[in-house]
Amino acid sequence: MDKKKTQKTIILATKNLDKIREIRQLLTDLPITILIYKDVRCFPDIVEDKDTLEDNAIKKALELRKVTGLPSLADDTGLFVDYLNGEPGVYSSRFAGKNASYVHNRQKLLSLMKNAKNQERSAYFKTVVAYVDEYGKVYTVTGICEGNIIDKERGTKGFGYDSIFLPKGMNKTFAELSDEEKNKISHRGIAFRKIKKLLKVRMKNKQ
Ligand code: IMP
């Protein structure tokens, strides 16, 4: 029998290829088929207009499940900088304006931080993952990674704010780490390992 047909199928609520790459690696050993936006015709354009990561993640997963009928996974992430009273936070993707590029967002952050002293540079990434199962039940988990904003970009891997974020206890920025190394300690890695546990338990109970 075709193994794929017997596997659970889940769809990811993102068009961000950087995230998709990390998430695929994080869920790699689960016996599930992961679909992305390119695999379905009806993938909706979902507006992230809520004031919290939780509400955005839940909104994205619920809307996607409604349209596709499939169990859906959504991730919403923000960078919270203490010196900026938690900004950019939930607005991290549009910090330098609507449709701002990663580069522009980083430049804006570096310029706002130019007078910050070393001890004033603490920040954290937070990811909320929402999972809506086949019955429409919603689950959420959270992952946090603490660190510091440095004053110059370092590294060319990763995406978003990775090249200016130095995770706590490390001497490499996220952009100097491989996906595998980043996933071990990152906000997204922590959150998706929690989701993985939840999915494993649910699949076991169904056997
Ligand atoms: P989103 O709303 O979850 O897509 O994420 C908001 C923004 O946060 C993205 O556009 C990126 O700039 C940034 N971001 C999300 N995850 C990461 C990450 O793992 N590293 C660096 N920046 C990230």
PDB file of C-alpha atoms and ligand atoms in Angstrom:
ATOM      1  CA  MET A   1       0.000   0.000   0.000  1.00  0.00           C
ATOM      2  CA  ASP A   2       1.170   3.555  -0.681  1.00  0.00           C
ATOM      3  CA  LYS A   3       2.677   4.644   2.657  1.00  0.00           C
ATOM      4  CA  LYS A   4       1.831   8.299   1.985  1.00  0.00           C
ATOM      5  CA  LYS A   5      -1.890   7.537   1.805  1.00  0.00           C
ATOM      6  CA  THR A   6      -1.924   6.048   5.302  1.00  0.00           C
ATOM      7  CA  GLN A   7       0.018   8.920   6.856  1.00  0.00           C
ATOM      8  CA  LYS A   8      -1.477  11.857   8.681  1.00  0.00           C
ATOM      9  CA  THR A   9      -1.426  15.009   6.549  1.00  0.00           C
ATOM     10  CA  ILE A  10      -0.851  18.480   7.997  1.00  0.00           C
ATOM     11  CA  ILE A  11      -0.637  21.812   6.207  1.00  0.00           C
ATOM     12  CA  LEU A  12       1.624  24.730   7.200  1.00  0.00           C
ATOM     13  CA  ALA A  13       0.070  28.199   7.331  1.00  0.00           C
ATOM     14  CA  THR A  14       3.019  30.138   5.964  1.00  0.00           C
ATOM     15  CA  LYS A  15       4.446  31.197   2.624  1.00  0.00           C
ATOM     16  CA  ASN A  16       7.788  32.083   4.212  1.00  0.00           C
ATOM     17  CA  LEU A  17      10.274  29.652   2.668  1.00  0.00           C
ATOM     18  CA  ASP A  18      12.837  30.314   5.428  1.00  0.00           C
ATOM     19  CA  LYS A  19      10.358  29.184   8.051  1.00  0.00           C
ATOM     20  CA  ILE A  20       9.180  26.248   5.948  1.00  0.00           C
ATOM     21  CA  ARG A  21      12.792  25.019   5.672  1.00  0.00           C
ATOM     22  CA  GLU A  22      13.303  25.175   9.448  1.00  0.00           C
ATOM     23  CA  ILE A  23       9.910  23.627  10.264  1.00  0.00           C
ATOM     24  CA  ARG A  24      10.392  20.718   7.830  1.00  0.00           C
ATOM     25  CA  GLN A  25      13.690  19.943   9.510  1.00  0.00           C
ATOM     26  CA  LEU A  26      12.120  20.170  12.967  1.00  0.00           C
ATOM     27  CA  LEU A  27       9.290  17.762  12.106  1.00  0.00           C
ATOM     28  CA  THR A  28      11.426  15.512   9.945  1.00  0.00           C
ATOM     29  CA  ASP A  29      11.123  12.254  11.896  1.00  0.00           C
ATOM     30  CA  LEU A  30       7.343  12.407  12.442  1.00  0.00           C
ATOM     31  CA  PRO A  31       5.294  10.004  10.302  1.00  0.00           C
ATOM     32  CA  ILE A  32       3.284  12.812   8.731  1.00  0.00           C
ATOM     33  CA  THR A  33       2.964  14.292   5.277  1.00  0.00           C
ATOM     34  CA  ILE A  34       3.583  18.037   5.406  1.00  0.00           C
ATOM     35  CA  LEU A  35       1.836  20.121   2.775  1.00  0.00           C
ATOM     36  CA  ILE A  36       2.679  23.745   2.037  1.00  0.00           C
ATOM     37  CA  TYR A  37       0.959  26.552   0.173  1.00  0.00           C
ATOM     38  CA  LYS A  38       2.174  25.326  -3.234  1.00  0.00           C
ATOM     39  CA  ASP A  39       0.476  21.949  -2.715  1.00  0.00           C
ATOM     40  CA  VAL A  40      -3.098  23.290  -2.596  1.00  0.00           C
ATOM     41  CA  ARG A  41      -5.017  25.518  -4.962  1.00  0.00           C
ATOM     42  CA  CYS A  42      -7.107  27.209  -2.283  1.00  0.00           C
ATOM     43  CA  PHE A  43      -4.322  28.537  -0.016  1.00  0.00           C
ATOM     44  CA  PRO A  44      -5.757  31.743   1.496  1.00  0.00           C
ATOM     45  CA  ASP A  45      -3.985  35.083   1.968  1.00  0.00           C
ATOM     46  CA  ILE A  46      -4.336  35.540   5.689  1.00  0.00           C
ATOM     47  CA  VAL A  47      -3.860  39.005   7.189  1.00  0.00           C
ATOM     48  CA  GLU A  48      -1.914  39.078  10.461  1.00  0.00           C
ATOM     49  CA  ASP A  49      -3.925  41.860  12.084  1.00  0.00           C
ATOM     50  CA  LYS A  50      -4.099  40.755  15.718  1.00  0.00           C
ATOM     51  CA  ASP A  51      -2.249  42.373  18.627  1.00  0.00           C
ATOM     52  CA  THR A  52      -0.653  39.205  19.968  1.00  0.00           C
ATOM     53  CA  LEU A  53       1.383  36.363  18.510  1.00  0.00           C
ATOM     54  CA  GLU A  54      -1.113  33.901  20.030  1.00  0.00           C
ATOM     55  CA  ASP A  55      -4.105  35.481  18.311  1.00  0.00           C
ATOM     56  CA  ASN A  56      -2.315  35.700  14.955  1.00  0.00           C
ATOM     57  CA  ALA A  57      -1.166  32.080  15.106  1.00  0.00           C
ATOM     58  CA  ILE A  58      -4.655  30.846  16.040  1.00  0.00           C
ATOM     59  CA  LYS A  59      -6.264  32.973  13.343  1.00  0.00           C
ATOM     60  CA  LYS A  60      -3.916  31.621  10.648  1.00  0.00           C
ATOM     61  CA  ALA A  61      -4.357  27.959  11.665  1.00  0.00           C
ATOM     62  CA  LEU A  62      -8.159  28.249  11.950  1.00  0.00           C
ATOM     63  CA  GLU A  63      -8.574  30.015   8.591  1.00  0.00           C
ATOM     64  CA  LEU A  64      -6.365  27.528   6.817  1.00  0.00           C
ATOM     65  CA  ARG A  65      -8.192  24.561   8.279  1.00  0.00           C
ATOM     66  CA  LYS A  66     -11.528  26.106   7.309  1.00  0.00           C
ATOM     67  CA  VAL A  67     -10.442  26.480   3.675  1.00  0.00           C
ATOM     68  CA  THR A  68      -8.502  23.222   3.236  1.00  0.00           C
ATOM     69  CA  GLY A  69     -10.288  20.936   5.715  1.00  0.00           C
ATOM     70  CA  LEU A  70      -6.848  19.733   6.850  1.00  0.00           C
ATOM     71  CA  PRO A  71      -5.222  19.840  10.288  1.00  0.00           C
ATOM     72  CA  SER A  72      -3.206  23.068  10.198  1.00  0.00           C
ATOM     73  CA  LEU A  73      -0.057  24.374  11.863  1.00  0.00           C
ATOM     74  CA  ALA A  74       0.712  28.096  12.120  1.00  0.00           C
ATOM     75  CA  ASP A  75       3.692  29.852  13.669  1.00  0.00           C
ATOM     76  CA  ASP A  76       3.843  33.523  14.619  1.00  0.00           C
ATOM     77  CA  THR A  77       7.117  34.961  15.829  1.00  0.00           C
ATOM     78  CA  GLY A  78       8.318  38.275  17.204  1.00  0.00           C
ATOM     79  CA  LEU A  79      11.564  39.823  18.450  1.00  0.00           C
ATOM     80  CA  PHE A  80      11.062  41.675  21.746  1.00  0.00           C
ATOM     81  CA  VAL A  81      13.816  44.213  22.536  1.00  0.00           C
ATOM     82  CA  ASP A  82      13.985  45.527  26.099  1.00  0.00           C
ATOM     83  CA  TYR A  83      15.661  48.841  25.153  1.00  0.00           C
ATOM     84  CA  LEU A  84      12.655  49.521  22.855  1.00  0.00           C
ATOM     85  CA  ASN A  85      10.070  48.510  25.455  1.00  0.00           C
ATOM     86  CA  GLY A  86       9.350  45.242  23.674  1.00  0.00           C
ATOM     87  CA  GLU A  87       9.308  46.542  20.110  1.00  0.00           C
ATOM     88  CA  PRO A  88       9.117  45.336  17.360  1.00  0.00           C
ATOM     89  CA  GLY A  89       7.316  42.353  18.975  1.00  0.00           C
ATOM     90  CA  VAL A  90       4.200  41.287  17.132  1.00  0.00           C
ATOM     91  CA  TYR A  91       5.017  43.856  14.421  1.00  0.00           C
ATOM     92  CA  SER A  92       8.467  42.397  13.636  1.00  0.00           C
ATOM     93  CA  SER A  93       7.760  41.707   9.949  1.00  0.00           C
ATOM     94  CA  ARG A  94       6.588  45.257   9.238  1.00  0.00           C
ATOM     95  CA  PHE A  95       8.869  47.171  11.635  1.00  0.00           C
ATOM     96  CA  ALA A  96      10.211  49.458   8.891  1.00  0.00           C
ATOM     97  CA  GLY A  97       6.838  49.680   7.134  1.00  0.00           C
ATOM     98  CA  LYS A  98       4.336  47.527   5.283  1.00  0.00           C
ATOM     99  CA  ASN A  99       6.143  44.945   3.086  1.00  0.00           C
ATOM    100  CA  ALA A 100       9.515  46.032   4.542  1.00  0.00           C
ATOM    101  CA  SER A 101      12.459  43.791   3.650  1.00  0.00           C
ATOM    102  CA  TYR A 102      14.500  41.887   6.242  1.00  0.00           C
ATOM    103  CA  VAL A 103      17.376  44.324   5.542  1.00  0.00           C
ATOM    104  CA  HIS A 104      15.271  47.427   6.188  1.00  0.00           C
ATOM    105  CA  ASN A 105      13.868  45.987   9.417  1.00  0.00           C
ATOM    106  CA  ARG A 106      17.376  45.190  10.669  1.00  0.00           C
ATOM    107  CA  GLN A 107      18.690  48.629   9.682  1.00  0.00           C
ATOM    108  CA  LYS A 108      15.873  50.341  11.561  1.00  0.00           C
ATOM    109  CA  LEU A 109      16.527  48.251  14.657  1.00  0.00           C
ATOM    110  CA  LEU A 110      20.295  48.868  14.552  1.00  0.00           C
ATOM    111  CA  SER A 111      19.777  52.585  14.169  1.00  0.00           C
ATOM    112  CA  LEU A 112      17.321  52.763  17.095  1.00  0.00           C
ATOM    113  CA  MET A 113      19.835  50.813  19.212  1.00  0.00           C
ATOM    114  CA  LYS A 114      22.919  52.837  18.289  1.00  0.00           C
ATOM    115  CA  ASN A 115      23.182  54.528  21.700  1.00  0.00           C
ATOM    116  CA  ALA A 116      22.350  51.427  23.747  1.00  0.00           C
ATOM    117  CA  LYS A 117      25.101  50.235  26.106  1.00  0.00           C
ATOM    118  CA  ASN A 118      26.109  46.552  26.225  1.00  0.00           C
ATOM    119  CA  GLN A 119      23.996  45.863  29.289  1.00  0.00           C
ATOM    120  CA  GLU A 120      20.955  47.470  27.605  1.00  0.00           C
ATOM    121  CA  ARG A 121      20.891  45.136  24.594  1.00  0.00           C
ATOM    122  CA  SER A 122      18.860  42.203  25.913  1.00  0.00           C
ATOM    123  CA  ALA A 123      16.086  40.821  23.729  1.00  0.00           C
ATOM    124  CA  TYR A 124      14.215  37.601  23.093  1.00  0.00           C
ATOM    125  CA  PHE A 125      12.500  35.827  20.263  1.00  0.00           C
ATOM    126  CA  LYS A 126       9.119  34.312  20.990  1.00  0.00           C
ATOM    127  CA  THR A 127       7.269  31.858  18.780  1.00  0.00           C
ATOM    128  CA  VAL A 128       3.708  30.730  19.270  1.00  0.00           C
ATOM    129  CA  VAL A 129       2.614  27.678  17.327  1.00  0.00           C
ATOM    130  CA  ALA A 130      -1.083  26.965  16.916  1.00  0.00           C
ATOM    131  CA  TYR A 131      -2.305  23.558  15.792  1.00  0.00           C
ATOM    132  CA  VAL A 132      -5.897  22.980  14.748  1.00  0.00           C
ATOM    133  CA  ASP A 133      -6.693  19.288  14.534  1.00  0.00           C
ATOM    134  CA  GLU A 134      -9.101  17.396  12.273  1.00  0.00           C
ATOM    135  CA  TYR A 135     -12.006  18.159  14.655  1.00  0.00           C
ATOM    136  CA  GLY A 136     -11.271  21.885  14.838  1.00  0.00           C
ATOM    137  CA  LYS A 137      -9.749  21.756  18.314  1.00  0.00           C
ATOM    138  CA  VAL A 138      -7.052  24.391  18.903  1.00  0.00           C
ATOM    139  CA  TYR A 139      -3.755  23.775  20.715  1.00  0.00           C
ATOM    140  CA  THR A 140      -1.017  26.370  21.309  1.00  0.00           C
ATOM    141  CA  VAL A 141       2.568  26.103  22.508  1.00  0.00           C
ATOM    142  CA  THR A 142       5.283  28.704  23.014  1.00  0.00           C
ATOM    143  CA  GLY A 143       9.062  28.856  22.630  1.00  0.00           C
ATOM    144  CA  ILE A 144      11.381  31.614  23.830  1.00  0.00           C
ATOM    145  CA  CYS A 145      15.076  32.226  23.094  1.00  0.00           C
ATOM    146  CA  GLU A 146      16.894  34.956  25.021  1.00  0.00           C
ATOM    147  CA  GLY A 147      19.918  36.866  23.784  1.00  0.00           C
ATOM    148  CA  ASN A 148      21.336  40.252  22.841  1.00  0.00           C
ATOM    149  CA  ILE A 149      21.165  42.602  19.875  1.00  0.00           C
ATOM    150  CA  ILE A 150      24.685  43.280  18.615  1.00  0.00           C
ATOM    151  CA  ASP A 151      25.728  46.531  16.953  1.00  0.00           C
ATOM    152  CA  LYS A 152      26.822  45.147  13.548  1.00  0.00           C
ATOM    153  CA  GLU A 153      25.524  42.337  11.405  1.00  0.00           C
ATOM    154  CA  ARG A 154      27.373  39.021  11.629  1.00  0.00           C
ATOM    155  CA  GLY A 155      26.784  35.945   9.482  1.00  0.00           C
ATOM    156  CA  THR A 156      24.927  35.233   6.274  1.00  0.00           C
ATOM    157  CA  LYS A 157      22.780  32.212   7.126  1.00  0.00           C
ATOM    158  CA  GLY A 158      19.261  32.289   8.524  1.00  0.00           C
ATOM    159  CA  PHE A 159      16.829  35.127   7.857  1.00  0.00           C
ATOM    160  CA  GLY A 160      15.053  38.095   9.409  1.00  0.00           C
ATOM    161  CA  TYR A 161      16.900  39.454  12.448  1.00  0.00           C
ATOM    162  CA  ASP A 162      19.264  36.443  12.709  1.00  0.00           C
ATOM    163  CA  SER A 163      22.455  38.358  11.851  1.00  0.00           C
ATOM    164  CA  ILE A 164      22.026  40.827  14.723  1.00  0.00           C
ATOM    165  CA  PHE A 165      20.847  38.373  17.390  1.00  0.00           C
ATOM    166  CA  LEU A 166      23.397  36.714  19.667  1.00  0.00           C
ATOM    167  CA  PRO A 167      21.698  33.918  21.623  1.00  0.00           C
ATOM    168  CA  LYS A 168      22.526  33.826  25.350  1.00  0.00           C
ATOM    169  CA  GLY A 169      25.714  31.898  26.183  1.00  0.00           C
ATOM    170  CA  MET A 170      26.851  31.704  22.541  1.00  0.00           C
ATOM    171  CA  ASN A 171      29.527  33.576  20.626  1.00  0.00           C
ATOM    172  CA  LYS A 172      27.837  33.123  17.253  1.00  0.00           C
ATOM    173  CA  THR A 173      24.769  34.927  15.966  1.00  0.00           C
ATOM    174  CA  PHE A 174      21.855  32.887  14.625  1.00  0.00           C
ATOM    175  CA  ALA A 175      23.117  33.792  11.145  1.00  0.00           C
ATOM    176  CA  GLU A 176      26.462  32.123  11.877  1.00  0.00           C
ATOM    177  CA  LEU A 177      24.785  28.830  12.804  1.00  0.00           C
ATOM    178  CA  SER A 178      23.534  26.070  10.510  1.00  0.00           C
ATOM    179  CA  ASP A 179      19.760  25.426  10.501  1.00  0.00           C
ATOM    180  CA  GLU A 180      20.402  22.359  12.618  1.00  0.00           C
ATOM    181  CA  GLU A 181      22.428  24.302  15.218  1.00  0.00           C
ATOM    182  CA  LYS A 182      19.875  27.146  15.293  1.00  0.00           C
ATOM    183  CA  ASN A 183      16.933  24.745  15.670  1.00  0.00           C
ATOM    184  CA  LYS A 184      18.549  23.160  18.744  1.00  0.00           C
ATOM    185  CA  ILE A 185      18.281  26.387  20.755  1.00  0.00           C
ATOM    186  CA  SER A 186      15.837  28.635  18.922  1.00  0.00           C
ATOM    187  CA  HIS A 187      12.352  29.833  19.910  1.00  0.00           C
ATOM    188  CA  ARG A 188      10.917  27.949  16.885  1.00  0.00           C
ATOM    189  CA  GLY A 189      12.869  24.790  17.741  1.00  0.00           C
ATOM    190  CA  ILE A 190      11.570  24.834  21.332  1.00  0.00           C
ATOM    191  CA  ALA A 191       7.957  25.441  20.253  1.00  0.00           C
ATOM    192  CA  PHE A 192       7.969  22.804  17.488  1.00  0.00           C
ATOM    193  CA  ARG A 193       9.501  20.164  19.762  1.00  0.00           C
ATOM    194  CA  LYS A 194       6.521  20.738  22.072  1.00  0.00           C
ATOM    195  CA  ILE A 195       4.104  20.388  19.150  1.00  0.00           C
ATOM    196  CA  LYS A 196       5.907  17.253  18.043  1.00  0.00           C
ATOM    197  CA  LYS A 197       5.336  15.683  21.471  1.00  0.00           C
ATOM    198  CA  LEU A 198       1.654  16.580  21.297  1.00  0.00           C
ATOM    199  CA  LEU A 199       1.279  15.105  17.807  1.00  0.00           C
ATOM    200  CA  LYS A 200       3.121  11.929  18.819  1.00  0.00           C
ATOM    201  CA  VAL A 201       0.816  11.383  21.820  1.00  0.00           C
ATOM    202  CA  ARG A 202      -2.277  11.992  19.721  1.00  0.00           C
ATOM    203  CA  MET A 203      -1.115   9.602  16.990  1.00  0.00           C
ATOM    204  CA  LYS A 204      -0.242   6.928  19.575  1.00  0.00           C
ATOM    205  CA  ASN A 205      -3.664   7.193  21.238  1.00  0.00           C
ATOM    206  CA  LYS A 206      -5.323   6.629  17.872  1.00  0.00           C
ATOM    207  CA  GLN A 207      -3.449   3.400  17.130  1.00  0.00           C
TER     208      GLN A 207
HETATM  209  P1  IMP B   1       6.205  36.102  11.343  1.00  0.00           P
HETATM  210  O1  IMP B   1       5.129  37.128  11.514  1.00  0.00           O
HETATM  211  O2  IMP B   1       6.070  34.949  12.284  1.00  0.00           O
HETATM  212  O3  IMP B   1       6.378  35.664   9.920  1.00  0.00           O
HETATM  213  O4  IMP B   1       7.596  36.736  11.728  1.00  0.00           O
HETATM  214  C1  IMP B   1       7.757  38.122  11.810  1.00  0.00           C
HETATM  215  C2  IMP B   1       9.142  38.528  11.441  1.00  0.00           C
HETATM  216  O5  IMP B   1      10.024  38.148  12.479  1.00  0.00           O
HETATM  217  C3  IMP B   1       9.714  37.932  10.174  1.00  0.00           C
HETATM  218  O6  IMP B   1       9.395  38.711   9.059  1.00  0.00           O
HETATM  219  C4  IMP B   1      11.202  37.968  10.437  1.00  0.00           C
HETATM  220  O7  IMP B   1      11.723  39.231  10.121  1.00  0.00           O
HETATM  221  C5  IMP B   1      11.262  37.812  11.945  1.00  0.00           C
HETATM  222  N1  IMP B   1      11.556  36.431  12.318  1.00  0.00           N
HETATM  223  C6  IMP B   1      10.690  35.408  12.508  1.00  0.00           C
HETATM  224  N2  IMP B   1      11.351  34.297  12.873  1.00  0.00           N
HETATM  225  C7  IMP B   1      12.657  34.637  12.904  1.00  0.00           C
HETATM  226  C8  IMP B   1      13.831  33.909  13.195  1.00  0.00           C
HETATM  227  O8  IMP B   1      13.842  32.712  13.513  1.00  0.00           O
HETATM  228  N3  IMP B   1      14.989  34.609  13.131  1.00  0.00           N
HETATM  229  C9  IMP B   1      15.045  35.917  12.789  1.00  0.00           C
HETATM  230  N4  IMP B   1      13.983  36.642  12.501  1.00  0.00           N
HETATM  231  C10 IMP B   1      12.793  35.995  12.550  1.00  0.00           C
END
